[in-house]
Amino acid sequence: MPQISVRERLVDNAVDVFRRKGFSGASIQDVTEAAGVPKGSVYNHFRSKQDLAVEIVLRYARAADHSILEGPGPALERLRGHLIAQVERIRDSGIEFGCLLGTFASDGANAGEKVREAVREALDGWTDALTATIADGQASGEITTAWSAAALAAFLLDLFEGAALRARTTADHALMSEEVSIALEALRP
């Protein structure tokens, strides 16, 4: 079996460290201890803690499955399937730590511009994917046209991130699923 590179070990372990401690609370020492590598090895692969965090955000965004949004079927069901899959993704990685994007966004002032920009791009990409599905639903009469597809997508994303934040306090993903259902019902004409 091939050995995992030091860079991959750093990234894989840094995800957990950043999720648990946030950007400000996580130190390079925490990351290298979790990865089981010498402290200086981080700087062989990343110029800074901020660059490591950007890599994590980009990977997290790329790993988000938007295929349900693009698939067949009613738009509201595609939205529900996608958002519930994201709830499950957070649950599986530790509901008490919330969404990784939300974690970095809440620490944005300390994380620096590169991390804020990476989070913003990830959220914009997610919003764009939601917008396209909502526009499909509006075209078919399934979703209200009282607001633009982009405004409704931003609403859903903000609701989702807020629900993830609230779920951190309860360690209960059922509340997230319920809030997603309420929001989707509110999109009906």
mmCIF file of N, CA and C in Angstrom, residues 28-162:
data_model
loop_
_atom_site.group_PDB
_atom_site.id
_atom_site.type_symbol
_atom_site.label_atom_id
_atom_site.label_comp_id
_atom_site.label_asym_id
_atom_site.label_seq_id
_atom_site.Cartn_x
_atom_site.Cartn_y
_atom_site.Cartn_z
ATOM 1 N N ILE A 28 0.235 25.660 14.630
ATOM 2 C CA ILE A 28 1.010 24.771 13.764
ATOM 3 C C ILE A 28 1.451 23.550 14.573
ATOM 4 N N GLN A 29 1.799 23.761 15.818
ATOM 5 C CA GLN A 29 2.185 22.647 16.697
ATOM 6 C C GLN A 29 1.041 21.639 16.818
ATOM 7 N N ASP A 30 -0.203 22.129 16.975
ATOM 8 C CA ASP A 30 -1.368 21.237 17.055
ATOM 9 C C ASP A 30 -1.484 20.385 15.785
ATOM 10 N N VAL A 31 -1.295 21.032 14.644
ATOM 11 C CA VAL A 31 -1.428 20.338 13.364
ATOM 12 C C VAL A 31 -0.336 19.284 13.206
ATOM 13 N N THR A 32 0.902 19.652 13.489
ATOM 14 C CA THR A 32 2.006 18.700 13.294
ATOM 15 C C THR A 32 1.930 17.549 14.294
ATOM 16 N N GLU A 33 1.490 17.833 15.515
ATOM 17 C CA GLU A 33 1.311 16.745 16.485
ATOM 18 C C GLU A 33 0.229 15.780 16.021
ATOM 19 N N ALA A 34 -0.886 16.318 15.515
ATOM 20 C CA ALA A 34 -1.974 15.464 15.024
ATOM 21 C C ALA A 34 -1.521 14.629 13.833
ATOM 22 N N ALA A 35 -0.684 15.218 12.982
ATOM 23 C CA ALA A 35 -0.203 14.518 11.788
ATOM 24 C C ALA A 35 0.977 13.604 12.079
ATOM 25 N N GLY A 36 1.594 13.795 13.241
ATOM 26 C CA GLY A 36 2.757 12.979 13.589
ATOM 27 C C GLY A 36 3.977 13.301 12.739
ATOM 28 N N VAL A 37 4.167 14.598 12.442
ATOM 29 C CA VAL A 37 5.306 15.029 11.632
ATOM 30 C C VAL A 37 6.041 16.153 12.365
ATOM 31 N N PRO A 38 7.310 16.390 12.018
ATOM 32 C CA PRO A 38 8.052 17.482 12.648
ATOM 33 C C PRO A 38 7.418 18.842 12.353
ATOM 34 N N LYS A 39 7.519 19.755 13.298
ATOM 35 C CA LYS A 39 6.889 21.071 13.175
ATOM 36 C C LYS A 39 7.312 21.814 11.909
ATOM 37 N N GLY A 40 8.555 21.763 11.572
ATOM 38 C CA GLY A 40 9.045 22.474 10.398
ATOM 39 C C GLY A 40 8.508 21.947 9.085
ATOM 40 N N SER A 41 7.946 20.737 9.079
ATOM 41 C CA SER A 41 7.476 20.152 7.820
ATOM 42 C C SER A 41 6.301 20.922 7.222
ATOM 43 N N VAL A 42 5.542 21.639 8.030
ATOM 44 C CA VAL A 42 4.440 22.438 7.493
ATOM 45 C C VAL A 42 4.982 23.439 6.478
ATOM 46 N N TYR A 43 6.099 24.056 6.833
ATOM 47 C CA TYR A 43 6.642 25.118 5.978
ATOM 48 C C TYR A 43 7.375 24.579 4.750
ATOM 49 N N ASN A 44 7.546 23.276 4.674
ATOM 50 C CA ASN A 44 8.049 22.664 3.448
ATOM 51 C C ASN A 44 6.939 22.556 2.397
ATOM 52 N N HIS A 45 5.689 22.626 2.852
ATOM 53 C CA HIS A 45 4.543 22.420 1.959
ATOM 54 C C HIS A 45 3.619 23.630 1.856
ATOM 55 N N PHE A 46 3.633 24.489 2.861
ATOM 56 C CA PHE A 46 2.761 25.664 2.889
ATOM 57 C C PHE A 46 3.561 26.849 3.403
ATOM 58 N N ARG A 47 3.313 28.008 2.823
ATOM 59 C CA ARG A 47 4.046 29.201 3.267
ATOM 60 C C ARG A 47 3.603 29.660 4.646
ATOM 61 N N SER A 48 2.347 29.349 4.997
ATOM 62 C CA SER A 48 1.813 29.841 6.260
ATOM 63 C C SER A 48 0.633 28.982 6.705
ATOM 64 N N LYS A 49 0.204 29.200 7.925
ATOM 65 C CA LYS A 49 -0.998 28.551 8.450
ATOM 66 C C LYS A 49 -2.197 28.955 7.592
ATOM 67 N N GLN A 50 -2.199 30.192 7.126
ATOM 68 C CA GLN A 50 -3.280 30.683 6.282
ATOM 69 C C GLN A 50 -3.345 29.900 4.968
ATOM 70 N N ASP A 51 -2.201 29.621 4.351
ATOM 71 C CA ASP A 51 -2.187 28.843 3.109
ATOM 72 C C ASP A 51 -2.681 27.415 3.337
ATOM 73 N N LEU A 52 -2.344 26.840 4.477
ATOM 74 C CA LEU A 52 -2.856 25.510 4.831
ATOM 75 C C LEU A 52 -4.381 25.565 4.967
ATOM 76 N N ALA A 53 -4.886 26.591 5.620
ATOM 77 C CA ALA A 53 -6.333 26.736 5.789
ATOM 78 C C ALA A 53 -7.033 26.913 4.444
ATOM 79 N N VAL A 54 -6.437 27.674 3.541
ATOM 80 C CA VAL A 54 -7.017 27.860 2.206
ATOM 81 C C VAL A 54 -7.116 26.511 1.492
ATOM 82 N N GLU A 55 -6.069 25.705 1.572
ATOM 83 C CA GLU A 55 -6.098 24.376 0.941
ATOM 84 C C GLU A 55 -7.238 23.536 1.506
ATOM 85 N N ILE A 56 -7.465 23.620 2.801
ATOM 86 C CA ILE A 56 -8.542 22.858 3.438
ATOM 87 C C ILE A 56 -9.905 23.345 2.942
ATOM 88 N N VAL A 57 -10.090 24.646 2.874
ATOM 89 C CA VAL A 57 -11.360 25.196 2.395
ATOM 90 C C VAL A 57 -11.614 24.763 0.953
ATOM 91 N N LEU A 58 -10.605 24.853 0.109
ATOM 92 C CA LEU A 58 -10.775 24.466 -1.295
ATOM 93 C C LEU A 58 -11.133 22.989 -1.429
ATOM 94 N N ARG A 59 -10.474 22.145 -0.670
ATOM 95 C CA ARG A 59 -10.791 20.710 -0.724
ATOM 96 C C ARG A 59 -12.192 20.431 -0.205
ATOM 97 N N TYR A 60 -12.565 21.110 0.855
ATOM 98 C CA TYR A 60 -13.901 20.929 1.419
ATOM 99 C C TYR A 60 -14.963 21.316 0.387
ATOM 100 N N ALA A 61 -14.741 22.442 -0.276
ATOM 101 C CA ALA A 61 -15.696 22.902 -1.292
ATOM 102 C C ALA A 61 -15.758 21.929 -2.468
ATOM 103 N N ARG A 62 -14.621 21.430 -2.905
ATOM 104 C CA ARG A 62 -14.596 20.479 -4.037
ATOM 105 C C ARG A 62 -15.284 19.163 -3.676
ATOM 106 N N ALA A 63 -15.237 18.800 -2.406
ATOM 107 C CA ALA A 63 -15.830 17.531 -1.979
ATOM 108 C C ALA A 63 -17.347 17.610 -1.811
ATOM 109 N N ALA A 64 -17.897 18.813 -1.852
ATOM 110 C CA ALA A 64 -19.351 18.958 -1.728
ATOM 111 C C ALA A 64 -20.014 18.385 -2.979
ATOM 112 N N ASP A 65 -20.984 17.536 -2.773
ATOM 113 C CA ASP A 65 -21.667 16.875 -3.881
ATOM 114 C C ASP A 65 -22.870 17.703 -4.325
ATOM 115 N N HIS A 66 -22.756 18.293 -5.488
ATOM 116 C CA HIS A 66 -23.856 19.081 -6.050
ATOM 117 C C HIS A 66 -24.616 18.309 -7.120
ATOM 118 N N SER A 67 -24.278 17.046 -7.305
ATOM 119 C CA SER A 67 -24.894 16.274 -8.388
ATOM 120 C C SER A 67 -26.397 16.123 -8.208
ATOM 121 N N ILE A 68 -26.867 16.049 -6.976
ATOM 122 C CA ILE A 68 -28.310 15.937 -6.741
ATOM 123 C C ILE A 68 -29.021 17.176 -7.284
ATOM 124 N N LEU A 69 -28.401 18.342 -7.112
ATOM 125 C CA LEU A 69 -29.002 19.587 -7.598
ATOM 126 C C LEU A 69 -29.151 19.584 -9.111
ATOM 127 N N GLU A 70 -28.230 18.944 -9.786
ATOM 128 C CA GLU A 70 -28.210 18.946 -11.246
ATOM 129 C C GLU A 70 -28.990 17.786 -11.846
ATOM 130 N N GLY A 71 -29.446 16.875 -11.020
ATOM 131 C CA GLY A 71 -30.099 15.671 -11.505
ATOM 132 C C GLY A 71 -31.545 15.891 -11.919
ATOM 133 N N PRO A 72 -32.232 14.793 -12.212
ATOM 134 C CA PRO A 72 -33.629 14.884 -12.637
ATOM 135 C C PRO A 72 -34.563 15.039 -11.429
ATOM 136 N N GLY A 73 -35.805 15.360 -11.724
ATOM 137 C CA GLY A 73 -36.823 15.420 -10.680
ATOM 138 C C GLY A 73 -37.196 16.836 -10.303
ATOM 139 N N PRO A 74 -38.213 16.942 -9.463
ATOM 140 C CA PRO A 74 -38.681 18.257 -9.019
ATOM 141 C C PRO A 74 -37.579 19.024 -8.284
ATOM 142 N N ALA A 75 -37.534 20.316 -8.506
ATOM 143 C CA ALA A 75 -36.481 21.150 -7.920
ATOM 144 C C ALA A 75 -36.486 21.101 -6.394
ATOM 145 N N LEU A 76 -37.667 21.150 -5.785
ATOM 146 C CA LEU A 76 -37.707 21.126 -4.314
ATOM 147 C C LEU A 76 -37.153 19.814 -3.758
ATOM 148 N N GLU A 77 -37.410 18.722 -4.448
ATOM 149 C CA GLU A 77 -36.864 17.438 -3.988
ATOM 150 C C GLU A 77 -35.357 17.379 -4.180
ATOM 151 N N ARG A 78 -34.863 17.962 -5.269
ATOM 152 C CA ARG A 78 -33.413 18.017 -5.470
ATOM 153 C C ARG A 78 -32.762 18.882 -4.400
ATOM 154 N N LEU A 79 -33.379 20.022 -4.087
ATOM 155 C CA LEU A 79 -32.853 20.886 -3.025
ATOM 156 C C LEU A 79 -32.851 20.155 -1.691
ATOM 157 N N ARG A 80 -33.958 19.478 -1.385
ATOM 158 C CA ARG A 80 -34.062 18.734 -0.125
ATOM 159 C C ARG A 80 -32.977 17.648 -0.062
ATOM 160 N N GLY A 81 -32.840 16.889 -1.128
ATOM 161 C CA GLY A 81 -31.836 15.819 -1.147
ATOM 162 C C GLY A 81 -30.429 16.355 -0.942
ATOM 163 N N HIS A 82 -30.127 17.461 -1.609
ATOM 164 C CA HIS A 82 -28.802 18.056 -1.476
ATOM 165 C C HIS A 82 -28.559 18.567 -0.061
ATOM 166 N N LEU A 83 -29.507 19.336 0.464
ATOM 167 C CA LEU A 83 -29.302 19.926 1.787
ATOM 168 C C LEU A 83 -29.266 18.865 2.890
ATOM 169 N N ILE A 84 -30.086 17.853 2.779
ATOM 170 C CA ILE A 84 -30.050 16.771 3.779
ATOM 171 C C ILE A 84 -28.729 16.009 3.670
ATOM 172 N N ALA A 85 -28.210 15.830 2.466
ATOM 173 C CA ALA A 85 -26.888 15.199 2.309
ATOM 174 C C ALA A 85 -25.814 16.045 2.984
ATOM 175 N N GLN A 86 -25.939 17.373 2.926
ATOM 176 C CA GLN A 86 -24.972 18.245 3.595
ATOM 177 C C GLN A 86 -25.127 18.166 5.111
ATOM 178 N N VAL A 87 -26.362 18.033 5.590
ATOM 179 C CA VAL A 87 -26.585 17.822 7.028
ATOM 180 C C VAL A 87 -25.885 16.540 7.461
ATOM 181 N N GLU A 88 -26.044 15.490 6.667
ATOM 182 C CA GLU A 88 -25.417 14.204 6.996
ATOM 183 C C GLU A 88 -23.893 14.311 6.954
ATOM 184 N N ARG A 89 -23.377 15.069 6.022
ATOM 185 C CA ARG A 89 -21.923 15.276 5.933
ATOM 186 C C ARG A 89 -21.406 15.918 7.217
ATOM 187 N N ILE A 90 -22.110 16.920 7.701
ATOM 188 C CA ILE A 90 -21.712 17.579 8.948
ATOM 189 C C ILE A 90 -21.880 16.626 10.122
ATOM 190 N N ARG A 91 -22.993 15.907 10.157
ATOM 191 C CA ARG A 91 -23.212 14.940 11.239
ATOM 192 C C ARG A 91 -22.093 13.909 11.292
ATOM 193 N N ASP A 92 -21.725 13.393 10.128
ATOM 194 C CA ASP A 92 -20.700 12.351 10.078
ATOM 195 C C ASP A 92 -19.322 12.837 10.516
ATOM 196 N N SER A 93 -19.074 14.135 10.364
ATOM 197 C CA SER A 93 -17.761 14.667 10.748
ATOM 198 C C SER A 93 -17.783 15.355 12.113
ATOM 199 N N GLY A 94 -18.935 15.343 12.755
ATOM 200 C CA GLY A 94 -19.033 15.910 14.097
ATOM 201 C C GLY A 94 -19.943 17.121 14.133
ATOM 202 N N ILE A 95 -21.219 16.898 14.393
ATOM 203 C CA ILE A 95 -22.208 17.980 14.388
ATOM 204 C C ILE A 95 -21.834 19.084 15.369
ATOM 205 N N GLU A 96 -21.150 18.706 16.446
ATOM 206 C CA GLU A 96 -20.782 19.707 17.447
ATOM 207 C C GLU A 96 -19.742 20.698 16.934
ATOM 208 N N PHE A 97 -19.158 20.410 15.759
ATOM 209 C CA PHE A 97 -18.181 21.322 15.171
ATOM 210 C C PHE A 97 -18.764 22.111 14.005
ATOM 211 N N GLY A 98 -19.987 21.774 13.583
ATOM 212 C CA GLY A 98 -20.663 22.514 12.528
ATOM 213 C C GLY A 98 -20.025 22.341 11.162
ATOM 214 N N CYS A 99 -20.368 23.260 10.285
ATOM 215 C CA CYS A 99 -19.859 23.262 8.917
ATOM 216 C C CYS A 99 -18.478 23.906 8.908
ATOM 217 N N LEU A 100 -17.550 23.289 8.212
ATOM 218 C CA LEU A 100 -16.192 23.823 8.149
ATOM 219 C C LEU A 100 -16.176 25.239 7.569
ATOM 220 N N LEU A 101 -17.013 25.501 6.580
ATOM 221 C CA LEU A 101 -17.069 26.847 6.005
ATOM 222 C C LEU A 101 -17.533 27.860 7.047
ATOM 223 N N GLY A 102 -18.523 27.485 7.828
ATOM 224 C CA GLY A 102 -19.002 28.357 8.894
ATOM 225 C C GLY A 102 -17.951 28.585 9.962
ATOM 226 N N THR A 103 -17.190 27.549 10.264
ATOM 227 C CA THR A 103 -16.123 27.676 11.254
ATOM 228 C C THR A 103 -15.100 28.703 10.802
ATOM 229 N N PHE A 104 -14.655 28.590 9.564
ATOM 230 C CA PHE A 104 -13.680 29.551 9.052
ATOM 231 C C PHE A 104 -14.295 30.940 8.880
ATOM 232 N N ALA A 105 -15.555 31.007 8.454
ATOM 233 C CA ALA A 105 -16.195 32.312 8.277
ATOM 234 C C ALA A 105 -16.319 33.044 9.608
ATOM 235 N N SER A 106 -16.631 32.312 10.664
ATOM 236 C CA SER A 106 -16.792 32.964 11.966
ATOM 237 C C SER A 106 -15.468 33.446 12.540
ATOM 238 N N ASP A 107 -14.380 32.923 12.029
ATOM 239 C CA ASP A 107 -13.048 33.317 12.491
ATOM 240 C C ASP A 107 -12.348 34.178 11.438
ATOM 241 N N GLY A 108 -13.148 34.728 10.527
ATOM 242 C CA GLY A 108 -12.616 35.446 9.371
ATOM 243 C C GLY A 108 -11.684 36.597 9.691
ATOM 244 N N ALA A 109 -11.994 37.355 10.721
ATOM 245 C CA ALA A 109 -11.151 38.506 11.047
ATOM 246 C C ALA A 109 -9.742 38.068 11.429
ATOM 247 N N ASN A 110 -9.633 36.915 12.045
ATOM 248 C CA ASN A 110 -8.323 36.410 12.462
ATOM 249 C C ASN A 110 -7.662 35.523 11.419
ATOM 250 N N ALA A 111 -8.474 34.922 10.561
ATOM 251 C CA ALA A 111 -7.938 33.979 9.582
ATOM 252 C C ALA A 111 -7.216 34.679 8.437
ATOM 253 N N GLY A 112 -7.568 35.912 8.169
ATOM 254 C CA GLY A 112 -6.895 36.660 7.120
ATOM 255 C C GLY A 112 -7.647 36.651 5.803
ATOM 256 N N GLU A 113 -7.220 37.543 4.927
ATOM 257 C CA GLU A 113 -7.918 37.762 3.657
ATOM 258 C C GLU A 113 -7.919 36.526 2.759
ATOM 259 N N LYS A 114 -6.828 35.782 2.697
ATOM 260 C CA LYS A 114 -6.786 34.600 1.821
ATOM 261 C C LYS A 114 -7.845 33.581 2.227
ATOM 262 N N VAL A 115 -7.992 33.371 3.512
ATOM 263 C CA VAL A 115 -8.979 32.396 3.992
ATOM 264 C C VAL A 115 -10.386 32.940 3.769
ATOM 265 N N ARG A 116 -10.604 34.209 4.093
ATOM 266 C CA ARG A 116 -11.927 34.819 3.857
ATOM 267 C C ARG A 116 -12.316 34.707 2.389
ATOM 268 N N GLU A 117 -11.375 34.972 1.493
ATOM 269 C CA GLU A 117 -11.662 34.892 0.066
ATOM 270 C C GLU A 117 -11.985 33.457 -0.356
ATOM 271 N N ALA A 118 -11.244 32.491 0.156
ATOM 272 C CA ALA A 118 -11.515 31.085 -0.171
ATOM 273 C C ALA A 118 -12.899 30.673 0.320
ATOM 274 N N VAL A 119 -13.265 31.084 1.534
ATOM 275 C CA VAL A 119 -14.594 30.769 2.071
ATOM 276 C C VAL A 119 -15.664 31.464 1.231
ATOM 277 N N ARG A 120 -15.440 32.721 0.903
ATOM 278 C CA ARG A 120 -16.396 33.468 0.085
ATOM 279 C C ARG A 120 -16.596 32.784 -1.269
ATOM 280 N N GLU A 121 -15.527 32.359 -1.900
ATOM 281 C CA GLU A 121 -15.637 31.667 -3.192
ATOM 282 C C GLU A 121 -16.381 30.344 -3.055
ATOM 283 N N ALA A 122 -16.111 29.610 -1.972
ATOM 284 C CA ALA A 122 -16.810 28.343 -1.746
ATOM 285 C C ALA A 122 -18.308 28.587 -1.547
ATOM 286 N N LEU A 123 -18.645 29.589 -0.756
ATOM 287 C CA LEU A 123 -20.057 29.906 -0.532
ATOM 288 C C LEU A 123 -20.717 30.434 -1.803
ATOM 289 N N ASP A 124 -19.987 31.224 -2.588
ATOM 290 C CA ASP A 124 -20.531 31.712 -3.859
ATOM 291 C C ASP A 124 -20.796 30.560 -4.825
ATOM 292 N N GLY A 125 -19.887 29.600 -4.900
ATOM 293 C CA GLY A 125 -20.091 28.435 -5.757
ATOM 294 C C GLY A 125 -21.301 27.627 -5.335
ATOM 295 N N TRP A 126 -21.462 27.473 -4.025
ATOM 296 C CA TRP A 126 -22.611 26.740 -3.493
ATOM 297 C C TRP A 126 -23.895 27.511 -3.809
ATOM 298 N N THR A 127 -23.874 28.818 -3.619
ATOM 299 C CA THR A 127 -25.034 29.647 -3.920
ATOM 300 C C THR A 127 -25.404 29.549 -5.396
ATOM 301 N N ASP A 128 -24.419 29.559 -6.261
ATOM 302 C CA ASP A 128 -24.680 29.444 -7.701
ATOM 303 C C ASP A 128 -25.370 28.126 -8.034
ATOM 304 N N ALA A 129 -24.915 27.043 -7.410
ATOM 305 C CA ALA A 129 -25.533 25.733 -7.663
ATOM 306 C C ALA A 129 -26.985 25.717 -7.170
ATOM 307 N N LEU A 130 -27.228 26.295 -6.000
ATOM 308 C CA LEU A 130 -28.598 26.380 -5.485
ATOM 309 C C LEU A 130 -29.455 27.274 -6.380
ATOM 310 N N THR A 131 -28.878 28.376 -6.836
ATOM 311 C CA THR A 131 -29.604 29.317 -7.691
ATOM 312 C C THR A 131 -30.109 28.639 -8.961
ATOM 313 N N ALA A 132 -29.271 27.848 -9.585
ATOM 314 C CA ALA A 132 -29.666 27.171 -10.830
ATOM 315 C C ALA A 132 -30.850 26.234 -10.592
ATOM 316 N N THR A 133 -30.838 25.513 -9.490
ATOM 317 C CA THR A 133 -31.939 24.593 -9.191
ATOM 318 C C THR A 133 -33.206 25.364 -8.853
ATOM 319 N N ILE A 134 -33.066 26.431 -8.095
ATOM 320 C CA ILE A 134 -34.231 27.249 -7.758
ATOM 321 C C ILE A 134 -34.825 27.870 -9.022
ATOM 322 N N ALA A 135 -33.988 28.334 -9.928
ATOM 323 C CA ALA A 135 -34.476 28.895 -11.197
ATOM 324 C C ALA A 135 -35.267 27.848 -11.979
ATOM 325 N N ASP A 136 -34.804 26.599 -11.955
ATOM 326 C CA ASP A 136 -35.555 25.514 -12.602
ATOM 327 C C ASP A 136 -36.940 25.388 -11.968
ATOM 328 N N GLY A 137 -36.967 25.425 -10.643
ATOM 329 C CA GLY A 137 -38.232 25.309 -9.923
ATOM 330 C C GLY A 137 -39.156 26.492 -10.161
ATOM 331 N N GLN A 138 -38.575 27.661 -10.316
ATOM 332 C CA GLN A 138 -39.400 28.830 -10.633
ATOM 333 C C GLN A 138 -39.978 28.714 -12.038
ATOM 334 N N ALA A 139 -39.180 28.234 -12.969
ATOM 335 C CA ALA A 139 -39.644 28.079 -14.350
ATOM 336 C C ALA A 139 -40.780 27.065 -14.454
ATOM 337 N N SER A 140 -40.751 26.054 -13.599
ATOM 338 C CA SER A 140 -41.800 25.032 -13.639
ATOM 339 C C SER A 140 -42.996 25.379 -12.756
ATOM 340 N N GLY A 141 -42.931 26.511 -12.037
ATOM 341 C CA GLY A 141 -44.037 26.918 -11.166
ATOM 342 C C GLY A 141 -44.013 26.270 -9.801
ATOM 343 N N GLU A 142 -42.973 25.533 -9.524
ATOM 344 C CA GLU A 142 -42.862 24.797 -8.262
ATOM 345 C C GLU A 142 -42.372 25.679 -7.107
ATOM 346 N N ILE A 143 -41.621 26.737 -7.440
ATOM 347 C CA ILE A 143 -41.023 27.617 -6.439
ATOM 348 C C ILE A 143 -41.489 29.048 -6.710
ATOM 349 N N THR A 144 -41.750 29.770 -5.650
ATOM 350 C CA THR A 144 -42.225 31.147 -5.751
ATOM 351 C C THR A 144 -41.288 32.018 -6.593
ATOM 352 N N THR A 145 -41.898 32.960 -7.276
ATOM 353 C CA THR A 145 -41.123 33.951 -8.032
ATOM 354 C C THR A 145 -41.179 35.312 -7.341
ATOM 355 N N ALA A 146 -41.632 35.336 -6.096
ATOM 356 C CA ALA A 146 -41.712 36.592 -5.347
ATOM 357 C C ALA A 146 -40.320 37.183 -5.105
ATOM 358 N N TRP A 147 -39.306 36.345 -5.127
ATOM 359 C CA TRP A 147 -37.913 36.784 -4.981
ATOM 360 C C TRP A 147 -37.100 36.122 -6.080
ATOM 361 N N SER A 148 -35.970 36.708 -6.375
ATOM 362 C CA SER A 148 -35.102 36.133 -7.410
ATOM 363 C C SER A 148 -34.548 34.791 -6.939
ATOM 364 N N ALA A 149 -34.160 33.983 -7.897
ATOM 365 C CA ALA A 149 -33.551 32.689 -7.567
ATOM 366 C C ALA A 149 -32.291 32.898 -6.726
ATOM 367 N N ALA A 150 -31.513 33.917 -7.047
ATOM 368 C CA ALA A 150 -30.282 34.191 -6.296
ATOM 369 C C ALA A 150 -30.589 34.580 -4.857
ATOM 370 N N ALA A 151 -31.624 35.396 -4.642
ATOM 371 C CA ALA A 151 -31.996 35.794 -3.280
ATOM 372 C C ALA A 151 -32.471 34.589 -2.474
ATOM 373 N N LEU A 152 -33.257 33.719 -3.100
ATOM 374 C CA LEU A 152 -33.726 32.516 -2.404
ATOM 375 C C LEU A 152 -32.572 31.564 -2.105
ATOM 376 N N ALA A 153 -31.619 31.467 -3.011
ATOM 377 C CA ALA A 153 -30.450 30.614 -2.777
ATOM 378 C C ALA A 153 -29.636 31.145 -1.595
ATOM 379 N N ALA A 154 -29.437 32.450 -1.550
ATOM 380 C CA ALA A 154 -28.703 33.045 -0.427
ATOM 381 C C ALA A 154 -29.454 32.804 0.876
ATOM 382 N N PHE A 155 -30.784 32.921 0.845
ATOM 383 C CA PHE A 155 -31.609 32.639 2.019
ATOM 384 C C PHE A 155 -31.402 31.201 2.495
ATOM 385 N N LEU A 156 -31.468 30.243 1.569
ATOM 386 C CA LEU A 156 -31.287 28.835 1.949
ATOM 387 C C LEU A 156 -29.906 28.579 2.542
ATOM 388 N N LEU A 157 -28.905 29.146 1.926
ATOM 389 C CA LEU A 157 -27.547 28.947 2.414
ATOM 390 C C LEU A 157 -27.364 29.579 3.783
ATOM 391 N N ASP A 158 -27.882 30.791 3.967
ATOM 392 C CA ASP A 158 -27.780 31.451 5.271
ATOM 393 C C ASP A 158 -28.534 30.670 6.340
ATOM 394 N N LEU A 159 -29.710 30.168 5.976
ATOM 395 C CA LEU A 159 -30.473 29.347 6.909
ATOM 396 C C LEU A 159 -29.683 28.093 7.278
ATOM 397 N N PHE A 160 -29.107 27.458 6.274
ATOM 398 C CA PHE A 160 -28.351 26.231 6.508
ATOM 399 C C PHE A 160 -27.181 26.489 7.457
ATOM 400 N N GLU A 161 -26.400 27.533 7.182
ATOM 401 C CA GLU A 161 -25.237 27.834 8.028
ATOM 402 C C GLU A 161 -25.671 28.238 9.435
ATOM 403 N N GLY A 162 -26.777 28.967 9.540
ATOM 404 C CA GLY A 162 -27.298 29.316 10.865
ATOM 405 C C GLY A 162 -27.772 28.088 11.615
#
